[in-house]
PDB file of C-alpha atoms in Angstrom:
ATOM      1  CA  UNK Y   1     -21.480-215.103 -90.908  1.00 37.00           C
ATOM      2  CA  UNK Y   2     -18.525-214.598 -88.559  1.00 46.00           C
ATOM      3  CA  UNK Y   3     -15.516-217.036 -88.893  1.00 59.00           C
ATOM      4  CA  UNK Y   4     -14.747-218.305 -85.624  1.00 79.00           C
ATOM      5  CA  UNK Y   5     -11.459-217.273 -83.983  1.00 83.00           C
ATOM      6  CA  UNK Y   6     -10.283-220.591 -83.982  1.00 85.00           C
ATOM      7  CA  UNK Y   7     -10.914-220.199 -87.874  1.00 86.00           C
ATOM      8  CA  UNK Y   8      -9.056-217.056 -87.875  1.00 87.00           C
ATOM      9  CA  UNK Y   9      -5.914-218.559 -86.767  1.00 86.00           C
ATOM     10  CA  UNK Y  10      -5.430-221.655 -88.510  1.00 90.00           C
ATOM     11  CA  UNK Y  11      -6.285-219.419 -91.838  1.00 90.00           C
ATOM     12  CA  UNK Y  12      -3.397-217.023 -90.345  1.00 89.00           C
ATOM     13  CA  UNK Y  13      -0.667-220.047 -89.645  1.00 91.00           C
ATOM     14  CA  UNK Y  14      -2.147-221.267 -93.150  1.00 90.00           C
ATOM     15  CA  UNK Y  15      -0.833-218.278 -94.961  1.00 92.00           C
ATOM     16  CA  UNK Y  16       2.321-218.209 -92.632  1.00 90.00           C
ATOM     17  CA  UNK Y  17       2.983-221.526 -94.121  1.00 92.00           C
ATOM     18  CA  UNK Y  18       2.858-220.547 -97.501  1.00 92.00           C
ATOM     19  CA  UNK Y  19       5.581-217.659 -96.638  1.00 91.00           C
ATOM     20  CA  UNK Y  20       7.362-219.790 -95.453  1.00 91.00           C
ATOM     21  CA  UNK Y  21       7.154-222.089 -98.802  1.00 91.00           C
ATOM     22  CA  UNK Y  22       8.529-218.748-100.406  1.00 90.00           C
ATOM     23  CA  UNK Y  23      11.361-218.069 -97.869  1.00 89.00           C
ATOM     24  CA  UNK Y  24      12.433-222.028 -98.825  1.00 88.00           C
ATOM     25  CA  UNK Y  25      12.209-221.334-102.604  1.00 89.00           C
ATOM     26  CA  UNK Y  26      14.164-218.397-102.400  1.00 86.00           C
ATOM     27  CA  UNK Y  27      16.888-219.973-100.751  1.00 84.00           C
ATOM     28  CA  UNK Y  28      16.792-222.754-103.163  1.00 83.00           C
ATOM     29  CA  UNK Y  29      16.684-220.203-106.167  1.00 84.00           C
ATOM     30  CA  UNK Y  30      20.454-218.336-104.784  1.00 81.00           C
ATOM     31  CA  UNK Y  31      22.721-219.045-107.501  1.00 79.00           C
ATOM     32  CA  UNK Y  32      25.728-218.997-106.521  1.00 78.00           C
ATOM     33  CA  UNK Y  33      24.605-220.279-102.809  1.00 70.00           C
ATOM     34  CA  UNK Y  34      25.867-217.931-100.204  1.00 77.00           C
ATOM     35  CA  UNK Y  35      26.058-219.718 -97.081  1.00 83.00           C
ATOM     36  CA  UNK Y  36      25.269-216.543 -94.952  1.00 83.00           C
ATOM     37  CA  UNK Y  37      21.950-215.567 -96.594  1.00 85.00           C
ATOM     38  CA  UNK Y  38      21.017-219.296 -96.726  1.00 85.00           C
ATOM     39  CA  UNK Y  39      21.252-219.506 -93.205  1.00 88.00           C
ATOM     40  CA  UNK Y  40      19.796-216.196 -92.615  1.00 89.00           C
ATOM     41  CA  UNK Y  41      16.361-217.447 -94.819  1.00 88.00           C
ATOM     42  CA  UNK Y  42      16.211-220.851 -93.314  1.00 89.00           C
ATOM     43  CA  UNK Y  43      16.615-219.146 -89.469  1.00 90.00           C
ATOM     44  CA  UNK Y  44      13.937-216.972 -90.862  1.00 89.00           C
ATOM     45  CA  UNK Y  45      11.762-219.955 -92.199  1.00 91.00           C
ATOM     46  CA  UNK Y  46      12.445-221.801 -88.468  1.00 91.00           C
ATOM     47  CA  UNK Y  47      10.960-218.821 -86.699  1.00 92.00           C
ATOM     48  CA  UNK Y  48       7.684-218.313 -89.037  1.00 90.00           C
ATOM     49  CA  UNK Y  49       7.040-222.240 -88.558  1.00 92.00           C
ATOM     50  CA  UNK Y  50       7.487-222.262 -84.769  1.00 92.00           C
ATOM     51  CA  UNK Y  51       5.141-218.806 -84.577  1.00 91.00           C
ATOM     52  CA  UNK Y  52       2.702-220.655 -86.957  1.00 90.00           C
ATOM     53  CA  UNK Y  53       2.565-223.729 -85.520  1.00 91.00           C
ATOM     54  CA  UNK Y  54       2.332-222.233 -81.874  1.00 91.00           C
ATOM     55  CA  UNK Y  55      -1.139-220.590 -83.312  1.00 89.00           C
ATOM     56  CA  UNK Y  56      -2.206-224.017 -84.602  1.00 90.00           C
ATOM     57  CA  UNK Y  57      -1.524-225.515 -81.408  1.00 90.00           C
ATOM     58  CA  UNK Y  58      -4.148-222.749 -79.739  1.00 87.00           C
ATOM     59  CA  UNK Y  59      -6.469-223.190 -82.551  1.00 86.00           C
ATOM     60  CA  UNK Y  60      -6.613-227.000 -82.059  1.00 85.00           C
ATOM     61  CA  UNK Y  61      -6.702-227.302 -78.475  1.00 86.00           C
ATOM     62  CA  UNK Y  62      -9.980-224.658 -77.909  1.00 83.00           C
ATOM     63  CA  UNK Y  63     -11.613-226.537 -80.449  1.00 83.00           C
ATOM     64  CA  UNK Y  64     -10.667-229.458 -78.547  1.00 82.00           C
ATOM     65  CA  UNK Y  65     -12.417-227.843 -75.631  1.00 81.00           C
ATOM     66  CA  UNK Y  66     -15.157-226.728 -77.581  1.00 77.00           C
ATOM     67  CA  UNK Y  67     -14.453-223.346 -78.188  1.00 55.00           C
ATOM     68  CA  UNK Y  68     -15.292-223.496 -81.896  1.00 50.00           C
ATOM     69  CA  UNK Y  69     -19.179-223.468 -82.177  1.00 49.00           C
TER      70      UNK Y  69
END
């Protein structure tokens, strides 16, 4: 049994999600905080969320359409 593409994505933006979760905790974990790298991680988390969430969006709306069957 196939997965769907539909399935596909969302399982991709799922995992992208979690990345991002690590990109977060390693910016919390920089001891002592260095405002450059924090910004660089949390610009890096922004852009993984937006890609992810763009793929959701897809995912969601040809299901919607009934693309998922």
């Amino acid at each position: 049994m196939n997965p769907t593409k539909e399935i596909v994505l969302l399982e991709r933006a799922r995992l992208g999600l979690i990345h991002t979760l690590v990109i977060l905790d390693a910016a919390n974990r920089l001891s002592p905080p260095d405002t450059v790298d924090v910004n660089s991680l949390m610009g890096a988390a922004r852009d993984l969320l937006g890609c992810h969430l763009e793929e959701i969006d897809s995912a969601l709306a040809s299901i919607s359409a009934g693309g998922a069957k």
